[in-house]
PDB file of C-alpha atoms and ligand atoms in Angstrom:
ATOM      1  CA  MET A  18     113.025  20.984 283.749  1.00 54.00           C
ATOM      2  CA  ARG A  19     116.270  19.385 285.000  1.00 60.00           C
ATOM      3  CA  GLY A  20     116.639  21.996 287.789  1.00 86.00           C
ATOM      4  CA  ILE A  21     113.084  20.669 289.135  1.00 93.00           C
ATOM      5  CA  LEU A  22     114.292  17.168 289.205  1.00 93.00           C
ATOM      6  CA  ARG A  23     117.531  18.032 291.141  1.00 94.00           C
ATOM      7  CA  PRO A  24     117.634  17.079 294.859  1.00 95.00           C
ATOM      8  CA  ASP A  25     119.622  19.318 297.114  1.00 95.00           C
ATOM      9  CA  PHE A  26     121.455  16.168 298.505  1.00 95.00           C
ATOM     10  CA  GLN A  27     122.102  12.792 297.560  1.00 94.00           C
ATOM     11  CA  TYR A  28     123.005   9.916 299.661  1.00 94.00           C
ATOM     12  CA  GLU A  29     123.406   6.295 299.220  1.00 92.00           C
ATOM     13  CA  MET A  30     121.196   5.288 302.163  1.00 94.00           C
ATOM     14  CA  LEU A  31     118.967   6.839 305.093  1.00 96.00           C
ATOM     15  CA  GLN A  32     121.543   5.813 307.532  1.00 95.00           C
ATOM     16  CA  ASP A  33     124.200   7.985 305.704  1.00 96.00           C
ATOM     17  CA  ILE A  34     122.254  11.069 306.516  1.00 97.00           C
ATOM     18  CA  GLN A  35     123.504  12.865 309.710  1.00 97.00           C
ATOM     19  CA  ALA A  36     121.193  14.307 311.955  1.00 97.00           C
ATOM     20  CA  GLU A  37     123.810  17.216 312.713  1.00 96.00           C
ATOM     21  CA  ASP A  38     123.881  17.885 309.025  1.00 96.00           C
ATOM     22  CA  LEU A  39     119.912  18.116 308.891  1.00 97.00           C
ATOM     23  CA  GLN A  40     119.960  20.417 311.934  1.00 96.00           C
ATOM     24  CA  ALA A  41     122.835  22.527 310.403  1.00 95.00           C
ATOM     25  CA  ASN A  42     120.630  22.887 307.369  1.00 95.00           C
ATOM     26  CA  GLY A  43     117.744  24.108 309.503  1.00 96.00           C
ATOM     27  CA  ILE A  44     115.483  20.847 309.013  1.00 97.00           C
ATOM     28  CA  LYS A  45     113.197  20.121 312.061  1.00 98.00           C
ATOM     29  CA  GLY A  46     110.811  17.898 309.990  1.00 98.00           C
ATOM     30  CA  LEU A  47     110.969  15.048 307.508  1.00 98.00           C
ATOM     31  CA  ILE A  48     108.752  13.790 305.155  1.00 98.00           C
ATOM     32  CA  LEU A  49     109.894  10.287 303.994  1.00 98.00           C
ATOM     33  CA  ASP A  50     108.997   8.003 301.398  1.00 98.00           C
ATOM     34  CA  LEU A  51     108.278   4.344 302.650  1.00 97.00           C
ATOM     35  CA  ASP A  52     108.989   1.854 299.774  1.00 95.00           C
ATOM     36  CA  ASN A  53     112.443   1.537 298.826  1.00 95.00           C
ATOM     37  CA  THR A  54     113.483   4.302 301.104  1.00 97.00           C
ATOM     38  CA  ILE A  55     112.579   2.900 304.662  1.00 97.00           C
ATOM     39  CA  THR A  56     111.738  -0.645 303.617  1.00 95.00           C
ATOM     40  CA  PRO A  57     112.201  -2.941 300.565  1.00 92.00           C
ATOM     41  CA  TRP A  58     109.241  -2.244 298.343  1.00 89.00           C
ATOM     42  CA  ASN A  59     105.975  -4.025 299.319  1.00 88.00           C
ATOM     43  CA  ASP A  60     107.725  -5.064 302.319  1.00 89.00           C
ATOM     44  CA  ARG A  61     107.499  -4.118 306.184  1.00 89.00           C
ATOM     45  CA  THR A  62     111.045  -5.297 307.048  1.00 90.00           C
ATOM     46  CA  LEU A  63     112.950  -2.774 309.209  1.00 95.00           C
ATOM     47  CA  THR A  64     116.552  -3.263 309.706  1.00 94.00           C
ATOM     48  CA  GLU A  65     118.337  -2.361 313.137  1.00 95.00           C
ATOM     49  CA  ASP A  66     120.281   0.281 311.375  1.00 95.00           C
ATOM     50  CA  VAL A  67     117.062   1.901 310.240  1.00 97.00           C
ATOM     51  CA  ILE A  68     115.407   1.717 313.626  1.00 97.00           C
ATOM     52  CA  ALA A  69     118.493   3.220 315.057  1.00 97.00           C
ATOM     53  CA  TRP A  70     118.653   6.156 312.441  1.00 98.00           C
ATOM     54  CA  PHE A  71     115.235   7.176 313.153  1.00 98.00           C
ATOM     55  CA  LYS A  72     115.915   7.026 317.020  1.00 98.00           C
ATOM     56  CA  LYS A  73     118.985   9.422 316.314  1.00 97.00           C
ATOM     57  CA  VAL A  74     116.887  11.759 314.536  1.00 98.00           C
ATOM     58  CA  ASN A  75     114.134  11.694 316.957  1.00 97.00           C
ATOM     59  CA  ASP A  76     116.757  12.346 319.724  1.00 97.00           C
ATOM     60  CA  ALA A  77     117.906  15.389 317.766  1.00 97.00           C
ATOM     61  CA  GLY A  78     114.532  16.923 317.867  1.00 97.00           C
ATOM     62  CA  ILE A  79     113.531  16.278 314.336  1.00 98.00           C
ATOM     63  CA  LYS A  80     110.040  15.147 313.537  1.00 98.00           C
ATOM     64  CA  ALA A  81     109.491  12.655 310.958  1.00 98.00           C
ATOM     65  CA  CYS A  82     106.482  11.610 309.024  1.00 98.00           C
ATOM     66  CA  ILE A  83     105.992   8.727 306.248  1.00 98.00           C
ATOM     67  CA  VAL A  84     104.069  10.215 303.229  1.00 98.00           C
ATOM     68  CA  SER A  85     103.236   7.315 301.197  1.00 98.00           C
ATOM     69  CA  ASN A  86     101.160   6.661 297.859  1.00 97.00           C
ATOM     70  CA  ASN A  87     100.126   3.185 299.523  1.00 96.00           C
ATOM     71  CA  ARG A  88      96.621   3.024 299.119  1.00 96.00           C
ATOM     72  CA  GLY A  89      95.862   1.230 302.239  1.00 95.00           C
ATOM     73  CA  PRO A  90      97.073   1.998 305.754  1.00 96.00           C
ATOM     74  CA  GLU A  91      97.918  -1.148 306.918  1.00 96.00           C
ATOM     75  CA  ARG A  92     101.632  -1.562 306.013  1.00 96.00           C
ATOM     76  CA  VAL A  93     102.157   2.158 306.312  1.00 97.00           C
ATOM     77  CA  SER A  94     100.972   2.554 309.885  1.00 97.00           C
ATOM     78  CA  ALA A  95     102.595  -0.767 310.920  1.00 96.00           C
ATOM     79  CA  VAL A  96     105.930   0.769 310.002  1.00 97.00           C
ATOM     80  CA  ALA A  97     105.103   3.958 311.488  1.00 98.00           C
ATOM     81  CA  ASP A  98     103.944   2.417 314.828  1.00 97.00           C
ATOM     82  CA  VAL A  99     107.411   0.559 315.071  1.00 96.00           C
ATOM     83  CA  LEU A 100     109.515   3.703 314.396  1.00 97.00           C
ATOM     84  CA  GLU A 101     107.052   5.925 316.386  1.00 97.00           C
ATOM     85  CA  ILE A 102     106.639   8.417 313.821  1.00 98.00           C
ATOM     86  CA  LEU A 103     103.571   9.968 311.861  1.00 98.00           C
ATOM     87  CA  TYR A 104     102.169   8.862 308.730  1.00 98.00           C
ATOM     88  CA  VAL A 105     100.157   9.835 305.781  1.00 98.00           C
ATOM     89  CA  TYR A 106      98.784   6.993 303.322  1.00 98.00           C
ATOM     90  CA  ARG A 107      97.052   7.374 299.766  1.00 98.00           C
ATOM     91  CA  ALA A 108      99.131  10.815 299.486  1.00 98.00           C
ATOM     92  CA  LYS A 109      99.270  10.822 295.627  1.00 97.00           C
ATOM     93  CA  LYS A 110     102.852  12.200 295.154  1.00 97.00           C
ATOM     94  CA  PRO A 111     103.959  14.065 293.276  1.00 97.00           C
ATOM     95  CA  GLN A 112     100.880  16.286 293.814  1.00 98.00           C
ATOM     96  CA  LYS A 113     101.639  19.150 296.062  1.00 97.00           C
ATOM     97  CA  LYS A 114      98.775  18.161 298.376  1.00 98.00           C
ATOM     98  CA  ALA A 115     100.460  15.042 299.156  1.00 98.00           C
ATOM     99  CA  PHE A 116     103.494  16.911 300.688  1.00 98.00           C
ATOM    100  CA  LEU A 117     101.214  19.583 302.204  1.00 98.00           C
ATOM    101  CA  ARG A 118      99.329  16.961 304.099  1.00 98.00           C
ATOM    102  CA  GLY A 119     102.709  15.804 305.383  1.00 98.00           C
ATOM    103  CA  ILE A 120     103.467  19.385 306.396  1.00 98.00           C
ATOM    104  CA  ARG A 121     100.122  19.740 308.300  1.00 98.00           C
ATOM    105  CA  VAL A 122     100.696  16.358 310.123  1.00 98.00           C
ATOM    106  CA  LEU A 123     104.354  17.523 311.132  1.00 98.00           C
ATOM    107  CA  ASP A 124     103.001  20.907 312.177  1.00 98.00           C
ATOM    108  CA  ILE A 125     106.282  22.583 311.250  1.00 97.00           C
ATOM    109  CA  PRO A 126     106.890  25.293 308.875  1.00 97.00           C
ATOM    110  CA  GLU A 127     107.679  24.534 305.145  1.00 97.00           C
ATOM    111  CA  SER A 128     110.764  26.028 305.315  1.00 97.00           C
ATOM    112  CA  GLU A 129     112.164  23.797 307.938  1.00 98.00           C
ATOM    113  CA  VAL A 130     110.836  20.588 306.196  1.00 98.00           C
ATOM    114  CA  ALA A 131     112.753  18.154 303.936  1.00 98.00           C
ATOM    115  CA  VAL A 132     111.788  15.335 301.534  1.00 98.00           C
ATOM    116  CA  ILE A 133     113.485  12.300 301.685  1.00 98.00           C
ATOM    117  CA  GLY A 134     112.747   9.428 298.818  1.00 98.00           C
ATOM    118  CA  ASP A 135     114.358   7.366 296.341  1.00 96.00           C
ATOM    119  CA  GLN A 136     112.411   8.561 293.067  1.00 95.00           C
ATOM    120  CA  LEU A 137     113.007  11.560 291.209  1.00 95.00           C
ATOM    121  CA  PHE A 138     109.482  12.069 289.577  1.00 95.00           C
ATOM    122  CA  THR A 139     107.777  11.697 292.814  1.00 96.00           C
ATOM    123  CA  ASP A 140     109.575  12.456 295.662  1.00 98.00           C
ATOM    124  CA  VAL A 141     112.225  15.085 294.544  1.00 97.00           C
ATOM    125  CA  PHE A 142     109.869  16.428 291.864  1.00 97.00           C
ATOM    126  CA  GLY A 143     107.063  17.008 294.381  1.00 97.00           C
ATOM    127  CA  GLY A 144     109.108  18.474 297.086  1.00 98.00           C
ATOM    128  CA  ASN A 145     111.064  20.806 294.849  1.00 97.00           C
ATOM    129  CA  LYS A 146     107.611  22.049 293.289  1.00 96.00           C
ATOM    130  CA  LEU A 147     106.845  23.409 296.675  1.00 96.00           C
ATOM    131  CA  GLY A 148     110.409  24.869 297.395  1.00 96.00           C
ATOM    132  CA  LEU A 149     110.909  22.143 300.043  1.00 97.00           C
ATOM    133  CA  LYS A 150     114.703  20.688 300.654  1.00 97.00           C
ATOM    134  CA  THR A 151     114.889  17.310 299.088  1.00 97.00           C
ATOM    135  CA  ILE A 152     117.224  14.179 299.548  1.00 97.00           C
ATOM    136  CA  LEU A 153     117.503  11.525 297.151  1.00 96.00           C
ATOM    137  CA  VAL A 154     118.503   7.976 298.453  1.00 96.00           C
ATOM    138  CA  SER A 155     119.281   4.971 296.352  1.00 93.00           C
ATOM    139  CA  PRO A 156     116.593   2.736 296.134  1.00 92.00           C
ATOM    140  CA  ILE A 157     116.985  -0.225 298.779  1.00 91.00           C
ATOM    141  CA  ALA A 158     116.106  -3.073 296.522  1.00 84.00           C
ATOM    142  CA  GLN A 159     115.831  -3.634 292.698  1.00 76.00           C
ATOM    143  CA  ARG A 160     112.334  -5.037 293.020  1.00 74.00           C
ATOM    144  CA  GLU A 161     109.625  -2.382 292.828  1.00 76.00           C
ATOM    145  CA  PHE A 162     106.273  -1.519 291.440  1.00 79.00           C
ATOM    146  CA  PRO A 163     105.933  -2.195 287.880  1.00 78.00           C
ATOM    147  CA  GLY A 164     104.974   1.366 287.068  1.00 81.00           C
ATOM    148  CA  THR A 165     108.141   2.382 288.720  1.00 84.00           C
ATOM    149  CA  LYS A 166     110.332   0.720 286.186  1.00 81.00           C
ATOM    150  CA  VAL A 167     109.159   3.204 283.428  1.00 82.00           C
ATOM    151  CA  LEU A 168     110.060   6.180 285.720  1.00 86.00           C
ATOM    152  CA  ARG A 169     113.412   4.548 286.370  1.00 85.00           C
ATOM    153  CA  PHE A 170     114.093   4.543 282.554  1.00 81.00           C
ATOM    154  CA  MET A 171     112.793   8.248 282.647  1.00 84.00           C
ATOM    155  CA  GLU A 172     115.232   8.989 285.222  1.00 87.00           C
ATOM    156  CA  ARG A 173     118.199   7.594 283.421  1.00 83.00           C
ATOM    157  CA  LEU A 174     117.147   9.669 280.459  1.00 82.00           C
ATOM    158  CA  VAL A 175     117.105  12.983 282.710  1.00 84.00           C
ATOM    159  CA  GLY A 176     120.476  12.046 284.075  1.00 74.00           C
ATOM    160  CA  ARG A 177     119.985  10.667 287.627  1.00 80.00           C
ATOM    161  CA  LYS A 178     123.584   9.833 288.545  1.00 68.00           C
ATOM    162  CA  ALA A 179     124.527   6.279 289.322  1.00 57.00           C
ATOM    163  CA  LYS A 180     127.007   7.407 292.097  1.00 52.00           C
ATOM    164  CA  TYR A 181     126.119   9.085 295.136  1.00 50.00           C
ATOM    165  CA  THR A 182     128.138  11.561 296.949  1.00 47.00           C
ATOM    166  CA  ARG A 183     127.160  14.440 299.307  1.00 48.00           C
ATOM    167  CA  THR A 184     126.380  17.159 296.860  1.00 47.00           C
ATOM    168  CA  ILE A 185     124.740  20.478 297.470  1.00 43.00           C
ATOM    169  CA  LYS A 186     122.575  21.974 294.575  1.00 46.00           C
ATOM    170  CA  SER A 187     124.481  24.885 293.294  1.00 40.00           C
TER     171      SER A 187
HETATM  172 MG1  LIG B  14     109.793   4.651 296.962  1.00 65.94          MG
END
């Protein structure tokens, strides 16, 4: 059980992920979680740092697609438009089909796609189920969807590390 909940890489935040490292790992497409990965939960605030990071990724020839469980498209599309990236909403992560929709939109082979998100039980678990590379980041803010608090408790039970260093799954 633990193996499928273990990310390939862990970072403190999106901006710590180097585009060169993604390229070195053969990654040409990114499936990104929205809430608490790109923006604070239920918020559309984008920091200059985050906008600059997406520009760097784009300049490196890496395509990005938000895959969000948000039920409506408004906030997801607003953020995607600012970042000039693709999006999928009402995705139903951690179901495989959520990630498959992202891969289809990216139009990049599965072996070259990585998932980036802040949750073990949706982003990492779902990505690992499909054999995608998975990258875990710390949540941007403490505030989140009430249901997520239960998942956070479970994350601690399975030993989610509090400290993030660049580690590779062995
Ligand atoms: Mg999230």
